[in-house]
Coordinates of C-alpha atoms and ligand atoms in Angstrom, one line a residue:
M1 CA 184.5 187.1 160.9
S2 CA 181.4 185.9 162.8
E3 CA 178.0 186.1 161.1
A4 CA 176.6 188.3 163.9
M5 CA 179.3 191.0 163.6
P6 CA 177.4 194.3 163.5
V7 CA 178.1 196.4 160.4
S8 CA 177.7 200.1 160.2
R9 CA 178.6 202.8 157.6
A10 CA 181.4 203.8 160.0
L11 CA 183.0 200.4 159.4
F12 CA 183.5 201.3 155.8
D13 CA 185.7 204.3 156.7
E14 CA 187.6 202.1 159.1
V15 CA 188.4 199.1 156.8
M16 CA 187.9 200.1 153.2
V17 CA 190.0 201.9 150.7
P18 CA 188.3 205.2 150.4
N19 CA 187.7 205.2 146.6
Y20 CA 183.9 205.0 147.2
N21 CA 181.6 207.1 149.3
P22 CA 178.6 204.8 149.8
S23 CA 175.1 205.4 151.2
A24 CA 174.3 206.1 154.8
F25 CA 171.6 203.3 154.8
I26 CA 172.6 199.7 154.3
P27 CA 170.5 197.5 152.1
V28 CA 170.4 193.9 153.3
K29 CA 167.5 192.3 151.3
G30 CA 165.8 192.6 148.0
K31 CA 162.8 191.1 146.2
G32 CA 161.9 192.2 142.7
S33 CA 162.2 196.0 142.6
R34 CA 161.9 196.5 146.4
V35 CA 164.9 196.6 148.8
W36 CA 165.0 196.7 152.6
D37 CA 167.7 198.2 154.7
Q38 CA 169.0 197.2 158.1
D39 CA 166.2 199.0 159.9
D40 CA 163.6 197.2 157.6
R41 CA 162.9 200.5 155.8
E42 CA 161.7 199.7 152.3
Y43 CA 162.9 201.3 149.1
V44 CA 161.7 201.2 145.5
D45 CA 164.7 200.4 143.3
F46 CA 165.0 202.5 140.2
A47 CA 168.8 202.1 140.2
G48 CA 169.1 198.4 139.7
G49 CA 172.7 198.3 140.9
I50 CA 173.6 200.7 137.9
A51 CA 171.8 198.8 135.1
V52 CA 172.8 195.4 136.5
N53 CA 169.8 193.9 138.2
C54 CA 167.8 193.5 135.0
L55 CA 165.4 191.1 136.6
G56 CA 165.3 192.8 139.9
H57 CA 166.5 191.1 143.1
C58 CA 166.4 187.4 143.7
H59 CA 164.4 186.5 140.5
P60 CA 163.4 182.9 140.8
A61 CA 165.0 182.0 137.4
M62 CA 168.3 183.3 138.7
V63 CA 168.1 181.8 142.2
D64 CA 167.2 178.4 140.6
A65 CA 170.1 178.5 138.1
L66 CA 172.6 179.5 140.7
T67 CA 171.4 176.9 143.2
E68 CA 171.4 174.2 140.6
Q69 CA 174.8 175.0 139.2
G70 CA 176.1 175.6 142.8
N71 CA 175.3 172.0 143.5
K72 CA 177.1 170.7 140.4
I73 CA 180.4 172.5 139.8
W74 CA 181.6 176.0 140.7
H75 CA 184.8 176.6 138.8
L76 CA 186.7 175.1 136.0
A77 CA 190.0 176.5 134.7
N78 CA 190.0 177.4 131.0
V79 CA 192.1 174.4 130.3
M80 CA 188.8 172.5 130.7
T81 CA 185.8 172.5 128.4
N82 CA 182.9 174.1 130.2
E83 CA 179.2 173.3 129.6
P84 CA 177.6 176.4 131.0
A85 CA 180.0 178.7 129.1
L86 CA 179.5 176.9 125.8
R87 CA 175.7 176.9 126.2
L88 CA 175.7 180.7 126.9
A89 CA 178.1 181.4 124.0
K90 CA 175.9 179.4 121.6
K91 CA 172.9 181.4 122.6
L92 CA 174.7 184.7 122.4
T93 CA 175.9 183.9 118.9
Q94 CA 172.5 182.8 117.8
A95 CA 170.9 186.0 119.0
T96 CA 173.5 188.5 117.6
F97 CA 175.7 189.3 114.6
A98 CA 178.6 187.6 116.4
E99 CA 180.1 184.2 115.8
R100 CA 182.6 184.0 118.6
V101 CA 182.5 184.9 122.3
Y102 CA 185.2 185.6 124.9
F103 CA 184.1 185.6 128.6
A104 CA 185.5 188.0 131.2
N105 CA 184.3 189.1 134.6
S106 CA 183.4 192.7 134.1
G107 CA 182.8 195.4 131.6
A108 CA 186.3 196.8 131.8
E109 CA 187.7 193.3 131.2
A110 CA 185.5 192.8 128.2
N111 CA 186.6 196.1 126.8
E112 CA 190.2 195.4 127.6
A113 CA 189.9 192.2 125.5
A114 CA 188.2 194.1 122.7
L115 CA 191.0 196.7 122.6
K116 CA 193.8 194.1 122.7
L117 CA 192.1 192.1 120.0
A118 CA 191.7 195.2 117.8
R119 CA 195.4 196.0 118.2
R120 CA 196.4 192.4 117.4
W121 CA 194.1 192.2 114.4
A122 CA 195.6 195.5 113.0
L123 CA 199.2 194.4 113.6
E124 CA 198.7 191.0 111.9
E125 CA 196.4 192.2 109.1
H126 CA 197.9 195.7 108.3
G127 CA 201.2 196.1 110.1
V128 CA 202.7 198.1 113.0
E129 CA 201.6 201.5 111.8
K130 CA 197.9 200.8 112.3
Q131 CA 197.6 201.4 116.1
Q132 CA 195.4 204.4 116.6
I133 CA 192.3 203.9 118.8
I134 CA 189.7 206.7 118.6
A135 CA 187.0 207.1 121.3
F136 CA 184.7 209.8 122.4
Q137 CA 184.7 212.6 125.0
K138 CA 182.7 211.8 128.0
G139 CA 182.7 208.1 127.0
F140 CA 183.1 205.5 129.7
H141 CA 184.7 202.1 129.2
G142 CA 185.8 200.9 132.6
R143 CA 188.7 201.4 135.0
T144 CA 191.6 199.3 133.9
F145 CA 194.4 201.5 132.7
F146 CA 193.8 200.8 129.0
T147 CA 190.0 201.2 129.2
V148 CA 190.1 204.3 131.4
T149 CA 192.5 205.9 129.0
V150 CA 190.3 205.1 126.1
G151 CA 187.4 206.6 128.2
G152 CA 186.8 210.2 127.5
Q153 CA 187.4 211.8 131.0
A154 CA 191.1 212.6 131.5
A155 CA 190.3 213.2 135.2
Y156 CA 189.8 209.4 135.6
S157 CA 193.0 208.4 133.9
D158 CA 195.4 211.2 135.0
G159 CA 197.7 210.6 137.9
F160 CA 198.7 207.0 137.4
G161 CA 201.9 207.5 135.4
P162 CA 202.5 206.9 131.7
K163 CA 199.3 206.0 129.8
P164 CA 198.9 203.5 127.0
G165 CA 199.5 205.5 123.8
A166 CA 198.0 206.1 120.3
I167 CA 194.6 207.0 121.8
E168 CA 192.6 210.0 120.6
H169 CA 189.3 211.5 121.7
V170 CA 186.8 213.2 119.5
E171 CA 183.3 214.7 120.1
Y172 CA 180.3 212.5 120.4
N173 CA 177.5 213.0 117.9
D174 CA 179.8 215.2 115.8
L175 CA 180.9 213.2 112.7
S176 CA 183.2 216.0 111.4
S177 CA 185.3 215.7 114.5
L178 CA 185.9 212.0 113.9
E179 CA 186.5 212.6 110.2
A180 CA 189.3 215.0 111.1
V181 CA 191.2 212.4 113.1
I182 CA 190.5 209.0 111.5
S183 CA 192.9 207.7 108.9
D184 CA 194.3 204.4 107.6
Q185 CA 196.4 204.3 110.7
T186 CA 193.2 204.0 112.8
C187 CA 192.9 200.5 114.2
A188 CA 189.6 200.8 116.0
V189 CA 186.8 203.2 117.0
M190 CA 185.3 202.4 120.4
I191 CA 181.8 203.9 121.2
E192 CA 178.8 203.6 123.4
P193 CA 175.7 203.6 121.2
L194 CA 174.2 205.6 124.0
Q195 CA 176.5 207.3 126.5
G196 CA 175.5 206.2 130.0
E197 CA 177.9 207.6 132.5
G198 CA 178.5 210.6 130.3
G199 CA 175.0 211.8 130.9
V200 CA 172.5 209.4 129.2
V201 CA 173.2 210.8 125.7
P202 CA 171.8 208.8 122.8
G203 CA 174.0 208.4 119.7
E204 CA 172.1 209.9 116.7
K205 CA 171.2 207.4 114.0
E206 CA 173.0 209.3 111.2
F207 CA 176.0 209.8 113.4
L208 CA 176.3 206.1 114.2
A209 CA 175.8 205.3 110.5
G210 CA 178.5 207.8 109.7
V211 CA 180.9 206.3 112.2
R212 CA 180.4 202.9 110.6
N213 CA 181.1 204.4 107.1
L214 CA 184.3 206.0 108.2
C215 CA 185.5 202.8 109.8
D216 CA 184.8 200.9 106.6
K217 CA 186.5 203.6 104.5
H218 CA 189.7 203.4 106.7
N219 CA 189.6 199.6 107.5
A220 CA 189.1 200.3 111.2
L221 CA 187.2 198.0 113.5
L222 CA 184.0 199.4 115.1
I223 CA 183.7 198.4 118.7
F224 CA 180.3 199.0 120.4
D225 CA 180.6 199.1 124.2
E226 CA 177.1 197.8 125.2
V227 CA 178.1 197.2 128.8
Q228 CA 175.3 199.5 129.9
T229 CA 172.9 199.5 126.9
G230 CA 173.0 195.7 126.4
F231 CA 170.9 192.7 127.4
G232 CA 167.5 194.2 126.9
R233 CA 168.1 197.6 128.5
T234 CA 167.0 199.6 125.5
G235 CA 164.1 197.3 124.4
T236 CA 166.1 195.0 122.1
L237 CA 168.7 192.5 123.3
Y238 CA 171.4 194.9 122.1
A239 CA 171.1 198.5 121.2
Y240 CA 172.9 198.1 117.9
E241 CA 169.8 196.3 116.6
Q242 CA 167.9 199.6 116.7
S243 CA 170.8 201.7 115.5
G244 CA 170.9 200.3 112.0
V245 CA 174.6 199.7 112.5
T246 CA 176.4 196.4 113.1
P247 CA 179.7 196.6 115.0
D248 CA 182.7 194.4 114.5
I249 CA 183.2 193.8 118.2
L250 CA 180.6 194.2 120.9
T251 CA 181.1 194.1 124.7
S252 CA 178.5 193.2 127.3
A253 CA 178.5 193.0 131.1
K254 CA 176.3 194.6 133.8
A255 CA 172.8 193.2 133.0
L256 CA 174.5 190.2 131.3
G257 CA 174.8 188.6 134.8
G258 CA 171.7 190.2 136.3
G259 CA 173.8 190.6 139.5
F260 CA 176.4 187.9 139.1
P261 CA 179.8 189.2 137.8
I262 CA 180.3 188.3 134.1
G263 CA 181.5 190.2 131.0
A264 CA 181.6 189.1 127.4
M265 CA 183.3 190.2 124.1
L266 CA 181.4 189.2 121.0
T267 CA 182.9 189.3 117.5
T268 CA 183.2 187.6 114.1
S269 CA 185.2 184.4 113.4
A270 CA 187.6 186.3 111.1
I271 CA 188.5 188.9 113.8
A272 CA 188.4 186.4 116.7
A273 CA 191.1 184.3 114.9
H274 CA 193.7 186.8 116.0
L275 CA 193.4 185.9 119.6
K276 CA 195.3 182.6 119.3
P277 CA 195.9 180.2 122.2
G278 CA 198.0 182.0 124.8
T279 CA 197.4 185.6 123.6
H280 CA 194.8 186.5 126.2
G281 CA 193.0 184.9 129.1
S282 CA 191.3 185.1 132.5
T283 CA 191.2 182.7 135.4
Y284 CA 187.5 183.3 136.3
G285 CA 186.3 184.2 132.8
G286 CA 183.5 181.8 131.8
N287 CA 183.0 180.7 135.4
P288 CA 180.2 178.1 135.4
L289 CA 178.1 179.8 138.1
A290 CA 178.3 183.1 136.2
C291 CA 177.4 181.5 132.9
A292 CA 174.6 179.4 134.3
V293 CA 173.0 182.5 135.8
S294 CA 173.5 184.5 132.6
E295 CA 171.9 181.9 130.5
A296 CA 168.9 181.9 132.8
V297 CA 168.7 185.7 132.6
M298 CA 168.9 185.6 128.8
D299 CA 166.1 183.0 128.6
V300 CA 163.8 185.5 130.4
V301 CA 165.1 188.8 128.9
N302 CA 165.4 187.7 125.2
T303 CA 161.7 187.3 124.8
P304 CA 159.1 189.6 123.0
E305 CA 157.2 189.9 126.3
V306 CA 160.1 191.3 128.3
L307 CA 161.6 193.4 125.4
N308 CA 158.2 194.9 124.5
G309 CA 157.6 195.4 128.2
V310 CA 160.7 197.6 128.4
K311 CA 159.1 200.0 125.8
Q312 CA 155.8 200.1 127.7
R313 CA 157.6 200.9 130.9
E314 CA 159.7 203.6 129.2
Q315 CA 156.4 205.2 128.2
M316 CA 155.1 205.1 131.8
F317 CA 158.4 206.7 133.1
R318 CA 158.4 209.4 130.4
E319 CA 154.7 210.4 130.9
K320 CA 155.0 210.7 134.7
L321 CA 158.4 212.5 134.6
Q322 CA 156.9 215.0 132.1
A323 CA 153.9 215.5 134.5
I324 CA 156.3 216.1 137.4
N325 CA 158.3 218.5 135.3
A326 CA 155.1 220.4 134.3
K327 CA 154.4 220.9 138.0
Y328 CA 157.9 221.7 139.3
D329 CA 160.0 222.8 136.2
V330 CA 163.2 221.1 137.0
F331 CA 164.2 219.3 133.8
S332 CA 165.3 220.6 130.4
E333 CA 164.5 217.2 128.9
V334 CA 164.0 213.5 129.6
R335 CA 166.2 211.4 127.3
G336 CA 167.5 208.0 126.7
Q337 CA 166.2 204.7 125.4
G338 CA 164.1 201.9 126.9
L339 CA 164.9 201.7 130.7
L340 CA 168.1 203.8 130.5
L341 CA 166.6 207.2 131.0
G342 CA 168.0 210.5 132.1
A343 CA 166.2 213.5 133.4
A344 CA 168.5 216.4 132.6
L345 CA 168.3 219.2 135.1
N346 CA 167.5 222.7 133.8
D347 CA 169.7 225.7 134.4
K348 CA 168.1 226.4 137.7
F349 CA 169.1 223.0 139.1
K350 CA 172.3 222.3 137.1
G351 CA 175.0 220.7 139.2
K352 CA 172.5 219.5 141.8
S353 CA 171.8 215.9 140.7
R354 CA 173.1 214.5 144.0
E355 CA 170.5 216.5 146.0
F356 CA 167.8 214.7 144.0
L357 CA 169.4 211.4 144.8
L358 CA 169.7 212.1 148.5
A359 CA 166.1 213.4 148.7
S360 CA 164.9 210.3 146.8
A361 CA 166.6 208.0 149.4
E362 CA 164.9 210.0 152.2
H363 CA 161.6 209.2 150.5
G364 CA 162.3 205.5 150.0
L365 CA 163.6 205.5 146.5
M366 CA 166.9 204.5 144.9
V367 CA 167.9 206.5 141.8
L368 CA 171.2 207.2 140.1
I369 CA 172.9 210.2 138.7
A370 CA 175.0 210.5 135.5
G371 CA 177.2 213.4 136.3
A372 CA 176.2 216.5 138.2
D373 CA 173.4 217.5 135.8
V374 CA 171.4 214.3 135.2
V375 CA 169.2 212.1 137.3
R376 CA 169.4 208.6 135.9
F377 CA 166.9 205.7 136.0
T378 CA 167.9 202.1 135.2
P379 CA 165.3 199.9 136.9
S380 CA 164.6 196.2 136.5
L381 CA 163.4 195.4 133.0
V382 CA 160.4 193.6 134.6
I383 CA 159.6 196.1 137.3
P384 CA 155.8 195.8 138.0
Q385 CA 153.6 198.8 137.1
E386 CA 152.7 199.4 140.7
D387 CA 156.3 199.8 141.6
I388 CA 156.9 202.3 138.8
E389 CA 153.9 204.3 140.1
E390 CA 154.9 204.1 143.7
G391 CA 158.5 205.0 142.9
L392 CA 157.6 207.9 140.8
Q393 CA 155.2 209.2 143.5
R394 CA 158.2 209.1 145.9
F395 CA 160.3 210.8 143.3
E396 CA 157.7 213.6 143.0
K397 CA 158.0 214.1 146.8
A398 CA 161.8 214.2 146.5
V399 CA 161.6 216.8 143.6
A400 CA 159.1 218.9 145.7
Q401 CA 161.6 218.8 148.6
V402 CA 164.6 219.9 146.5
V403 CA 162.6 222.6 144.8
A404 CA 161.3 223.9 148.2
S405 CA 164.8 223.9 149.6
H406 CA 165.9 226.3 146.8
G407 CA 162.6 228.4 147.1
Ligands
LIG1 C1 179.9 200.2 133.7 C2 180.5 200.3 132.3 C3 181.8 199.8 132.0 C4 182.6 199.2 133.1 O1 182.1 198.0 133.6 P1 182.7 197.3 134.9 O2 181.9 196.0 135.0 O3 182.5 198.3 136.0 O4 184.1 197.1 134.6 C5 182.2 199.9 130.8 N1 181.5 200.5 129.8 C6 180.3 201.0 130.0 C7 179.6 201.7 128.9 C8 179.8 201.0 131.3 O5 178.6 201.6 131.6

């Protein structure tokens, strides 16, 4: 394929598997929290590649790390000892409850490793009866067959033949519904401390504490899926730090690479010991380019300036979104934590989140949705104040347009 080959949205329909339905405009360049399309139209980016671009686009720390590592060594099989992977693992263990790290290439793969580890741990520590995995309705854990089955939307896992078994779903933020199902045969409970895809729904503090207690009572592992909430997104390196609950296994991806694919599973030495040589693995997991970039991202993100800055930016978003709502009356609430925020549409606009997304794009703004009823914002953690202001002005115009179209 020559470099000059013209690319249009129509080419997607010609050559791609139709499992996505991407935007009409085609972004080709990004700097910080601004993005330009093929026609040099500029957008403010409040989507951040779905909570991935935590330092915006082409942050110098990331470009430098990638360039430097790219001139040294790109790939090492996991039969080799790997400097960037061990450096990153050391920093992750120093910064969290965890003592051991497994590297993957995505959130789904990190979760797949977590679930397999939990099953193996239960088998070896407690015997074959302890298999049950409990997760939550509307939870999202990725698209491999195991993780999508553990996810709480049957529509995503139906239609692919027999599913992995011994998986139960209970209601989020409802401890009694977990209590009714958990037993000594439960091997693990997998949960997002704040449901992202499920509508930006924070886990209540007492609920998360209750989940931890029930896991302890029944000797079940608690797995926090922090693929979306992790790496500074909520104002601490990981959201568990604010929840008052420490999980046994934590998974991370998305912002972990800041835009370079990487995933990680973090756990304790005692639990990790059950993934002995040969039990699990990945060709690209721990790739030196990915780990070098991730370490550079972590050096920037895991600082008081950036983490406190997330809280300040959250305030700016909340205040302006409330002001927009006071004027146009479209949201029932603005919820979430840090820079993982959801504006839930009120009854009048329920089911119309996509209209807000499309109107925003028309006004030069990239936002996300979380289901049909929630407009989601996951901007760069270091987005400049003027970009927040400009983006929210554009969002106000988009809201006005949607409201007018239903006048
Ligand atoms: C995005 C996401 C995943 C899946 O990550 P991939 O990198 O797409 O595999 C898993 N869990 C949560 C909570 C997510 O938000």
